[in-house]
Short mmCIF file of C-alpha atoms in Angstrom, two decimals:
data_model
loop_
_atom_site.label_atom_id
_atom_site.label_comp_id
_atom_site.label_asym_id
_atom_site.label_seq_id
_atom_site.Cartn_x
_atom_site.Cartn_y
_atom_site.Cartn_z
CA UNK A 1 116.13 203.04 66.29
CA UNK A 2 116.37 204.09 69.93
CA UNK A 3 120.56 204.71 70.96
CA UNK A 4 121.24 203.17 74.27
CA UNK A 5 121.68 205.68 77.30
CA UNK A 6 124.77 204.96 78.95
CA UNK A 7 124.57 208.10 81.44
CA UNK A 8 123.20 207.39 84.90
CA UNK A 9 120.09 208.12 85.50
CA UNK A 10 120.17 211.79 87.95
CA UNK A 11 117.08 210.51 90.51
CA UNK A 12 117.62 213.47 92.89
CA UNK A 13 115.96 216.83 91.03
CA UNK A 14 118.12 219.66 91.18
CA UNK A 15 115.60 221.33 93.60
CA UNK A 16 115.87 218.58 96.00
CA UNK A 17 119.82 218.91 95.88
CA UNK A 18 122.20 220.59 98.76
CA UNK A 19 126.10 220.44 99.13
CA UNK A 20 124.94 220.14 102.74
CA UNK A 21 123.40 217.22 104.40
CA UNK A 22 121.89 219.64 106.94
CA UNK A 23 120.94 216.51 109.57
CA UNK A 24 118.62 218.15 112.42
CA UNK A 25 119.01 215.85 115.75
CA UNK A 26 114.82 215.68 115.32
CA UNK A 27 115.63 213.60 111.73
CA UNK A 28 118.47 211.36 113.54
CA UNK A 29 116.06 210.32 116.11
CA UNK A 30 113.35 209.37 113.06
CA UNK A 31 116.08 207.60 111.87
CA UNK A 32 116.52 205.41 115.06
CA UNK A 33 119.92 207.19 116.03
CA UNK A 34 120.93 208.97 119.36
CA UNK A 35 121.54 213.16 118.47
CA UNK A 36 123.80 212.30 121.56
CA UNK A 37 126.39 210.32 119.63
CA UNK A 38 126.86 213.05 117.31
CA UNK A 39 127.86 215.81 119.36
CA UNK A 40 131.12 218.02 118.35
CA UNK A 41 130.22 217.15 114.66
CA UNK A 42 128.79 220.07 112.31
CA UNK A 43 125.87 218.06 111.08
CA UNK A 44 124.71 221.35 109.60
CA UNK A 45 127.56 221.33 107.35
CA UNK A 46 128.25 217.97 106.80
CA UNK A 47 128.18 216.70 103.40
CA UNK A 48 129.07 213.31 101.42
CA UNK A 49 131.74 214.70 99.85
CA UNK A 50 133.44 215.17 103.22
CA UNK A 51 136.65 213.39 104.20
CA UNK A 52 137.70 213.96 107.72
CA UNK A 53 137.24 210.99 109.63
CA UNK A 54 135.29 212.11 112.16
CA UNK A 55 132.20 213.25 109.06
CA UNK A 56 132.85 209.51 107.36
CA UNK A 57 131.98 207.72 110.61
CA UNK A 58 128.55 209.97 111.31
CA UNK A 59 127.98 209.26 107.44
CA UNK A 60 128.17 205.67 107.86
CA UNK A 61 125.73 205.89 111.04
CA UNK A 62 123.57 208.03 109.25
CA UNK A 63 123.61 205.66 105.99
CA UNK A 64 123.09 202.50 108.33
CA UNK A 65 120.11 204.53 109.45
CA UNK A 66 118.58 205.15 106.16
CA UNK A 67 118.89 201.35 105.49
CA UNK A 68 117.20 200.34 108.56
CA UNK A 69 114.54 202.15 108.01
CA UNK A 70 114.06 200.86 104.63
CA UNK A 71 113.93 197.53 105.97
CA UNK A 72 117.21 197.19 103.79
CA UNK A 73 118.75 193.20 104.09
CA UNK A 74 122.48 193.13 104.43
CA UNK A 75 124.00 190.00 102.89
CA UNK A 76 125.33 188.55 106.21
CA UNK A 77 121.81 188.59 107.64
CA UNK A 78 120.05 187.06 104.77
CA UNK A 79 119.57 183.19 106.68
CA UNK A 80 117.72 185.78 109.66
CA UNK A 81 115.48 187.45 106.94
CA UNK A 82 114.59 183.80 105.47
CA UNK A 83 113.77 182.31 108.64
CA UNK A 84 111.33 185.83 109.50
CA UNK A 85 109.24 185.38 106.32
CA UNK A 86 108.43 181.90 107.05
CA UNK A 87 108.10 183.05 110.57
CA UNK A 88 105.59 185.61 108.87
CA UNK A 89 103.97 183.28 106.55
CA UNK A 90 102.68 181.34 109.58
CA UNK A 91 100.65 184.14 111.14
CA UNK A 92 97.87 182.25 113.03
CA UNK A 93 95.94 183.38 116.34
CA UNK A 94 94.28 181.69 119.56
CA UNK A 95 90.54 182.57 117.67
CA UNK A 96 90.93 180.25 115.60
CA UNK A 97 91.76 176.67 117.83
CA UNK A 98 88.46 174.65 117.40
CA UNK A 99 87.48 174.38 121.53
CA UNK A 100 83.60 173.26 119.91
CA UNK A 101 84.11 169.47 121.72
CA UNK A 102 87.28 170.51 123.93
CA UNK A 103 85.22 169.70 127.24
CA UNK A 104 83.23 167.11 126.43
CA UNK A 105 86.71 165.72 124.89
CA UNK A 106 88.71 166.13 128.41
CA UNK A 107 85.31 164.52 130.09
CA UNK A 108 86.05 161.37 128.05
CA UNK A 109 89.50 161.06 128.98
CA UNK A 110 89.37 161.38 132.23
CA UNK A 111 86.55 158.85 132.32
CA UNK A 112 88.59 156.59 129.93
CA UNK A 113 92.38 157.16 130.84
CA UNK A 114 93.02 159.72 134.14
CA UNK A 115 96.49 159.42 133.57
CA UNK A 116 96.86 160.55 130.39
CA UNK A 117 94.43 163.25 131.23
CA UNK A 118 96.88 164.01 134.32
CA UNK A 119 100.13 164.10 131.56
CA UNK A 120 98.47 167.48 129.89
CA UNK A 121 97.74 168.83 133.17
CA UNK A 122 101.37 168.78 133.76
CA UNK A 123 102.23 170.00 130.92
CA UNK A 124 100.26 172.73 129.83
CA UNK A 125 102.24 174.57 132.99
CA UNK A 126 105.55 174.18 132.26
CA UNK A 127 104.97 175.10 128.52
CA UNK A 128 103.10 178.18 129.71
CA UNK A 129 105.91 179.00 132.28
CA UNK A 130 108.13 178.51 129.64
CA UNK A 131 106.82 181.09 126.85
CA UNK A 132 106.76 184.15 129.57
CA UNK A 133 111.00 183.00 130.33
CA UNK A 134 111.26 183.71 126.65
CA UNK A 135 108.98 186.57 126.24
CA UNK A 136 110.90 188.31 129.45
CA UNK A 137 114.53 187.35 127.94
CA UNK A 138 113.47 189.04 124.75
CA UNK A 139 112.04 192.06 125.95
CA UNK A 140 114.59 192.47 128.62
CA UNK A 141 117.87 190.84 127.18
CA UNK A 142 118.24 190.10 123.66
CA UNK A 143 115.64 193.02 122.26
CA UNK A 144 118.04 195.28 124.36
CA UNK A 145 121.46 194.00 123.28
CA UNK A 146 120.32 193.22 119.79
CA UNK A 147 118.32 195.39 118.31
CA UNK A 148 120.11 197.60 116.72
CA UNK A 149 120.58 194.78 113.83
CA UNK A 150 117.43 196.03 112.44
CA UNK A 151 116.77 191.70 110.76
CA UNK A 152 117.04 190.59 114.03
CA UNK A 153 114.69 193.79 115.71
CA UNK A 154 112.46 191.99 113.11
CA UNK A 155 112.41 188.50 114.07
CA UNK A 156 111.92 189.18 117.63
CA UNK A 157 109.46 191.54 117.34
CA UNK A 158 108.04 189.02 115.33
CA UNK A 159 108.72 186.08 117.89
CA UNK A 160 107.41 188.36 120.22
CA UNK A 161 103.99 188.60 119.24
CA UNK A 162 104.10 184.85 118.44
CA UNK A 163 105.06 183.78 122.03
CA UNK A 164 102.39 186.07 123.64
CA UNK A 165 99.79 184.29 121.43
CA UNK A 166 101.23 180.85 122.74
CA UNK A 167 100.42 181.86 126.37
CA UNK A 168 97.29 183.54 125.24
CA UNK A 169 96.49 179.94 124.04
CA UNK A 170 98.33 178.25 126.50
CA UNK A 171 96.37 179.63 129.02
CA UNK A 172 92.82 179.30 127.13
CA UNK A 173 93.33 175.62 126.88
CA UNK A 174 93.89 176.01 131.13
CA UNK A 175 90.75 178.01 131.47
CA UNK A 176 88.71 175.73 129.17
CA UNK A 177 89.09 172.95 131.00
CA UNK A 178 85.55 171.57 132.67
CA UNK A 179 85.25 172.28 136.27
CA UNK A 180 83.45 168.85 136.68
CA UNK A 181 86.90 167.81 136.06
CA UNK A 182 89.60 170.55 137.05
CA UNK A 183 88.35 172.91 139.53
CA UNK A 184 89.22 176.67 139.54
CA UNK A 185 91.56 176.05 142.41
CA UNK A 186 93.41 173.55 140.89
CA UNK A 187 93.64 175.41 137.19
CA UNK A 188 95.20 178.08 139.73
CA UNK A 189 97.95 176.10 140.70
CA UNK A 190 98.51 174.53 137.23
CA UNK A 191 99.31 178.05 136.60
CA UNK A 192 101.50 178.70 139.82
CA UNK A 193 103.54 175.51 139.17
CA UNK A 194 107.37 177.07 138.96
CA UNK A 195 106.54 177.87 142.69
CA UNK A 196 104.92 174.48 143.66
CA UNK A 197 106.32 172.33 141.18
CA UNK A 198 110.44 171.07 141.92
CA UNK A 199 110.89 169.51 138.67
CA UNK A 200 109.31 172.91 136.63
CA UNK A 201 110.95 174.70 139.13
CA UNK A 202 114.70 173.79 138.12
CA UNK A 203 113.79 174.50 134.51
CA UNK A 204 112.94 177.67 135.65
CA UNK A 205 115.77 178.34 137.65
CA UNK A 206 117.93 176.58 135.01
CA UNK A 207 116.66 179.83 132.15
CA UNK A 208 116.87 182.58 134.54
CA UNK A 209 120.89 181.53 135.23
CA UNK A 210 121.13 182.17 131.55
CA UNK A 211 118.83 184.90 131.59
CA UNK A 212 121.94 186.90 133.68
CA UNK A 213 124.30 189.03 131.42
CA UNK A 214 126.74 189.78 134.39
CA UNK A 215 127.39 185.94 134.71
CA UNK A 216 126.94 184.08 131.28
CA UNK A 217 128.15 185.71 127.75
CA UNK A 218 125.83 186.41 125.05
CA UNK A 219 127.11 183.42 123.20
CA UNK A 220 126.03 180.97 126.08
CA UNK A 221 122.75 182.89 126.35
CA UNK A 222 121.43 182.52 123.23
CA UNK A 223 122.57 178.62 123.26
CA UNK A 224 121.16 178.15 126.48
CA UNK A 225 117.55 179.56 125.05
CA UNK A 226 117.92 176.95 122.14
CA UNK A 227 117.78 173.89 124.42
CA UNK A 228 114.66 175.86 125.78
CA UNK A 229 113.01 176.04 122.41
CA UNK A 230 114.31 173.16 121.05
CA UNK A 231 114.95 170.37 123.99
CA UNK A 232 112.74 171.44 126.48
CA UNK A 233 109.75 172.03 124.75
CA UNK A 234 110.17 169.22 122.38
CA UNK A 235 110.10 166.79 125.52
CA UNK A 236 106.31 168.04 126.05
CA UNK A 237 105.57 168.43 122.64
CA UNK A 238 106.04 164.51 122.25
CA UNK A 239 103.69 163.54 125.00
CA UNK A 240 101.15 165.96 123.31
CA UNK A 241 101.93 164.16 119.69
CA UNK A 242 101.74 160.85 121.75
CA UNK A 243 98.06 161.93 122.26
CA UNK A 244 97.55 163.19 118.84
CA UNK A 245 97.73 159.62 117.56
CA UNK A 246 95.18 158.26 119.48
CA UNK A 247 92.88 161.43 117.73
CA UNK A 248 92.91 162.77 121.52
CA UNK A 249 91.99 166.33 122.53
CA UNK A 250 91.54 167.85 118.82
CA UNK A 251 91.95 171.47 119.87
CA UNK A 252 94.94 170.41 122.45
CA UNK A 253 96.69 168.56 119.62
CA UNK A 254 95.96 171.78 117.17
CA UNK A 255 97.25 174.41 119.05
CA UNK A 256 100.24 172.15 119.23
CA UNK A 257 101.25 171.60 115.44
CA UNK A 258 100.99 175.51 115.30
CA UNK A 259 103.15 176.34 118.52
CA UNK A 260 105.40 173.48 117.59
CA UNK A 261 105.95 174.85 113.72
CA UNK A 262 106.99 178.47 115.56
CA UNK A 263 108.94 177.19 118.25
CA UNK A 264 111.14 175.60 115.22
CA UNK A 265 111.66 178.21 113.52
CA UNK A 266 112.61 180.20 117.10
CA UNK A 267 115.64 177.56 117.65
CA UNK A 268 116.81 178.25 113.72
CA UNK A 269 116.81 182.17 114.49
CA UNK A 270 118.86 181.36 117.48
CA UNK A 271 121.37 179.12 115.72
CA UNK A 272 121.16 181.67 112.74
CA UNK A 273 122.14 184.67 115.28
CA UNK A 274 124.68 182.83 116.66
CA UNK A 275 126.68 182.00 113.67
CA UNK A 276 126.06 185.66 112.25
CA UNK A 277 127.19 187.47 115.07
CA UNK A 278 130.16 185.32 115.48
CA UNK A 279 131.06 185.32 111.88
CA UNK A 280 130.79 189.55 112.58
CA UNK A 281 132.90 189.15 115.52
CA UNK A 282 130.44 190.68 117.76
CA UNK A 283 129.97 187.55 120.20
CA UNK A 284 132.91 185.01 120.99
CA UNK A 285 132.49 181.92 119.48
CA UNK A 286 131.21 179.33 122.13
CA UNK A 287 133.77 176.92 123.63
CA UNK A 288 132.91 173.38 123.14
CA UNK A 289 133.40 172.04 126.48
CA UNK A 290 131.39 175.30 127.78
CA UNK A 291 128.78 174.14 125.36
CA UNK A 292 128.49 170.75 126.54
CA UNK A 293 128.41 171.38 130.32
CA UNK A 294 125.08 173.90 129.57
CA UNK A 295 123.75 171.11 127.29
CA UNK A 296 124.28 168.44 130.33
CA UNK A 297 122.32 170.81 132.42
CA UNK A 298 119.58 171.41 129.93
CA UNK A 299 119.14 167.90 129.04
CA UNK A 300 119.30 166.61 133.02
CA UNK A 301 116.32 169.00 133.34
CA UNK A 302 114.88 167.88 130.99
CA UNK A 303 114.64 164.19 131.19
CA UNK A 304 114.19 164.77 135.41
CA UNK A 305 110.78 166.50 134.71
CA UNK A 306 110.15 163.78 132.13
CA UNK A 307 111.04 160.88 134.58
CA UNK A 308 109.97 162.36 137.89
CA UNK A 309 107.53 164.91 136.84
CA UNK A 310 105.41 163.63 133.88
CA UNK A 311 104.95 159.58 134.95
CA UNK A 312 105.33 159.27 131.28
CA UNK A 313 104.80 155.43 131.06
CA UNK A 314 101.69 156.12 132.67
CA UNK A 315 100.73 157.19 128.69
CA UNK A 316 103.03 154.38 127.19
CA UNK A 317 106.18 156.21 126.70
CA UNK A 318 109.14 154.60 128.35
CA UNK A 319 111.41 156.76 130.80
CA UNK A 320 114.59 155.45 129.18
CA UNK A 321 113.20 156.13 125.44
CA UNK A 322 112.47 159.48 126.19
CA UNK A 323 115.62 159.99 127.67
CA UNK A 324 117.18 159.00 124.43
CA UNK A 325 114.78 160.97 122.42
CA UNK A 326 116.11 164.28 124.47
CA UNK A 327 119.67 163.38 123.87
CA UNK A 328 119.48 162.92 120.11
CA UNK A 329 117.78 165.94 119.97
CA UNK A 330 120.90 167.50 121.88
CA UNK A 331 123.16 166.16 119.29
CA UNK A 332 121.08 168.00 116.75
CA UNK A 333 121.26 171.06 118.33
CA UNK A 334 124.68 170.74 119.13
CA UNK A 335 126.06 169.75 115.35
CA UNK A 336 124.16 172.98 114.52
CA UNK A 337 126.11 175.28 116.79
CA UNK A 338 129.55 173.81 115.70
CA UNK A 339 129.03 173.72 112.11
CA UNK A 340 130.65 175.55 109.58
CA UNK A 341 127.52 176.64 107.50
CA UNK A 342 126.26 180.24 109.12
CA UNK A 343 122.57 179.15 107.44
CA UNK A 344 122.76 176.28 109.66
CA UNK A 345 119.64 175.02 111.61
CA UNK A 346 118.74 172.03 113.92
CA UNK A 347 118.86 169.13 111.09
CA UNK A 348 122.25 170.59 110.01
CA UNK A 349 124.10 167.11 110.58
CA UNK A 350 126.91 165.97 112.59
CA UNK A 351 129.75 165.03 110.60
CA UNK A 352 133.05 165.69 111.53
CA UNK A 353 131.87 166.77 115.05
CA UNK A 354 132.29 165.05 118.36
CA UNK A 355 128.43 164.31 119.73
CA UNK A 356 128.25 164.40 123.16
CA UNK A 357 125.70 161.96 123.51
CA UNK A 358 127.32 159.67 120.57
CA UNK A 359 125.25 156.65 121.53
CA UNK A 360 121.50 158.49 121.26
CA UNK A 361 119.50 157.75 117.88
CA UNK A 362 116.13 158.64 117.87
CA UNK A 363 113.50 155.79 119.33
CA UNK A 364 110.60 157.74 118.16
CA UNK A 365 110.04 157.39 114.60
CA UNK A 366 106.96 159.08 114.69
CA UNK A 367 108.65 162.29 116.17
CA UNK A 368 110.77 162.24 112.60
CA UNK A 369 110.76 164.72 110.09
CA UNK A 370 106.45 164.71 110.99
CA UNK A 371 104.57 167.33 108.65
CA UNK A 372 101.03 167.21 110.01
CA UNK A 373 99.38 166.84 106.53
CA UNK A 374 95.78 168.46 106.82
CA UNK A 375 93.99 168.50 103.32
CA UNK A 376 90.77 170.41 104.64
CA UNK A 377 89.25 172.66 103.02
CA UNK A 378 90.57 176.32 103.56
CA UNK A 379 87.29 177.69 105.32
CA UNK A 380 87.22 174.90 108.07
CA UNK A 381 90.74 174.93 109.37
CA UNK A 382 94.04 176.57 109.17
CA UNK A 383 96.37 174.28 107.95
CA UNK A 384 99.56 173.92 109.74
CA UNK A 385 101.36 172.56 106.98
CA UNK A 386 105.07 173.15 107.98
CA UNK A 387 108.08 173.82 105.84
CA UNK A 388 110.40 174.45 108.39
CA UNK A 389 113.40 172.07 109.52
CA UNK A 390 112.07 170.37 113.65
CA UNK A 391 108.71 169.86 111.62
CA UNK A 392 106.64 166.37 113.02
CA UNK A 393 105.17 163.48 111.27
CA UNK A 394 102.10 161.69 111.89
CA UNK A 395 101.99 157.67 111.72
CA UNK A 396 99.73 155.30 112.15
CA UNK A 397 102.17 153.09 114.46
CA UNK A 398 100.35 153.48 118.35
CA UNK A 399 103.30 151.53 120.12
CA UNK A 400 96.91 158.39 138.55
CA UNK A 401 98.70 158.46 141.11
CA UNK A 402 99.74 162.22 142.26
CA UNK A 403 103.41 162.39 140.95
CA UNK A 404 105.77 165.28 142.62
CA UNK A 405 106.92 167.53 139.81
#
């Protein structure tokens, strides 16, 4: 009969053992850490049985080091870790968007319906403007002012290389357009829109205000980049799904699911950061009448390039619908910065919280909850099968003039 071991098991040989931790500044830098917050300390010398407080503070450095680099998951940032597997899990790339009938597609609908064919060329712009504000905020902002949270380094590293491959495809679907239809002059200016365009223009100017850390706190940042994700976007993701009803523009309508499954999961991470960091008492929590004045803005944005720039009824969405549609969705996002639950994400729920659009219910049922269900077979497309929490629903209900943007 074997007689249980109570004795803990010795995993450092003898050989392998010092008193010392003898930390060179070459090993702090492996470790991620600057030799230059060290200085005056013997690292030489130092050792874990020290107790001046001066060697426990470098230890804990040195020990949040170690974990980093072992991709080590502290508690707190467990909803962040979650939402960067699925973020993960999703790995797709611009290769593999079917373009095989993509032209002969767009040549169909702008013999059949210019208009709608004018709606995409509008939007394609602003949603290719809008993945370089994000890719410049996190390489410039919050890679810089976060990244020491190694979870977070993680997911935006991750979100990183996920927004590049939207604009990748973003601006493939551009290029691919036929010139019998869009010449190269005016694919060009699709592309230099923000400059052209008044209505992408204010978006634009409306993310680089919040792009500013000498004006706007961290807190408002990151909210601020949530109605980008989640409010802005959404508004052209719906005329896109609009299309994908009507079996429009396959590879449009493809690229879409997939961008619109990662741009999801983008608003959770910045809902998860904020209630992390807040709960850490690194950021200040956000002031609900602050909150609400930077929602008003993003959602007057919004629904002004909807109105004004988009001539949505021209593809049989009403103005005032939409407008609705972007304020529920502001009531989502909002319940999810104000509630109590740190793994909370944009389908949180409102209760117990004052809405500031209290009136707005969704009008688009098909925008609900929609998980594009795609039973092919695994060799002739990718699924994007969603698991997510903004995730879209297809149904079967199908309720040319220049416009200045």
């Amino acid at each position: 009969m074997k007689v249980a071991n109570n004795t803990q098991l010795d995993v450092v040989e003898d050989s392998m053992k010092s008193e010392n931790l003898s930390i060179t500044p070459e090993m702090l830098s492996l470790l991620g850490l600057d030799p230059r917050d060290f200085e005056g300390i013997d690292l030489e010398n130092i050792s874990l049985d020290s107790s001046d407080n001066e060697s426990l503070v470098a230890i804990q450095k040195i020990e949040q080091g170690v974990l980093r680099m072992s991709h080590h998951v502290p508690p707190e940032f467990e909803p962040i870790f979650q939402i960067f597997l699925k973020h993960e899990s999703g790995n797709w790339g611009e290769g593999e968007i079917n373009y095989s009938n993509y032209e002969k597609e767009v040549r169909d609908l702008h013999y059949e319906n210019e208009g709608e064919l004018k709606q995409i060329l509008r939007v394609l712009p602003l949603l290719l403007i809008g993945d370089a504000i994000v890719t410049r905020n996190i390489g410039t902002n919050f890679g810089e002012e976060l990244g020491h949270h190694h979870v977070i380094r993680l997911m935006l590293e991750s979100q990183l290389r996920f927004e590049n491959i939207h604009a990748i495809t973003y601006a493939s679907l551009v290029d691919h357009l036929p010139e019998s239809v869009v010449s190269k002059k005016d694919k060009l200016e699709m592309k230099l829109s923000m400059l052209r365009c008044p209505r992408v223009k204010a978006i634009a100017e409306f993310m680089a205000e919040y792009m500013n850390p000498q004006t706007h706190s961290l807190s408002e940042r990151i909210f601020a980049f949530v109605i980008l994700e989640y409010i802005i976007f959404a508004g052209c993701f719906c005329v896109i799904y609009n299309l994908k009803r009507k079996n429009k523009l396959e590879a449009l309508t493809q690229a879409n699911s997939l961008i619109a499954r990662d741009e999801t999961l983008h608003a959770d991470n910045g809902i998860a950061m904020y209630h992390v960091l807040t709960k850490l008492g690194e950021i200040e929590p956000l002031d609900q009448s602050v909150a609400k004045e930077i929602l008003a803005e993003g959602v007057k944005v919004t629904c002004d390039l909807m109105r004004y720039g988009m001539d949505i009824e021209i593809v049989g969405l009403d103005n005032d619908d939409m407008e609705t549609y972007i304020q529920s969705l502001a009531n989502e996002m909002y319940s999810s910065f104000f509630a109590s639950n740190v793994s909370a994400t944009v389908h949180s729920g409102s209760a117990g919280i004052e809405l500031p659009y209290p009136r707005a219910s969704n009008p688009f049922p098909w925008m609900v909850n929609m998980i594009v269900h795609q039973l092919s077979n695994f060799f002739e497309k990718k699924e994007t099968n969603y698991i997510g929490t903004l995730v879209y629903q297809d149904s079967d209900d199908d309720d040319d003039d220049d416009v200045d943007f």
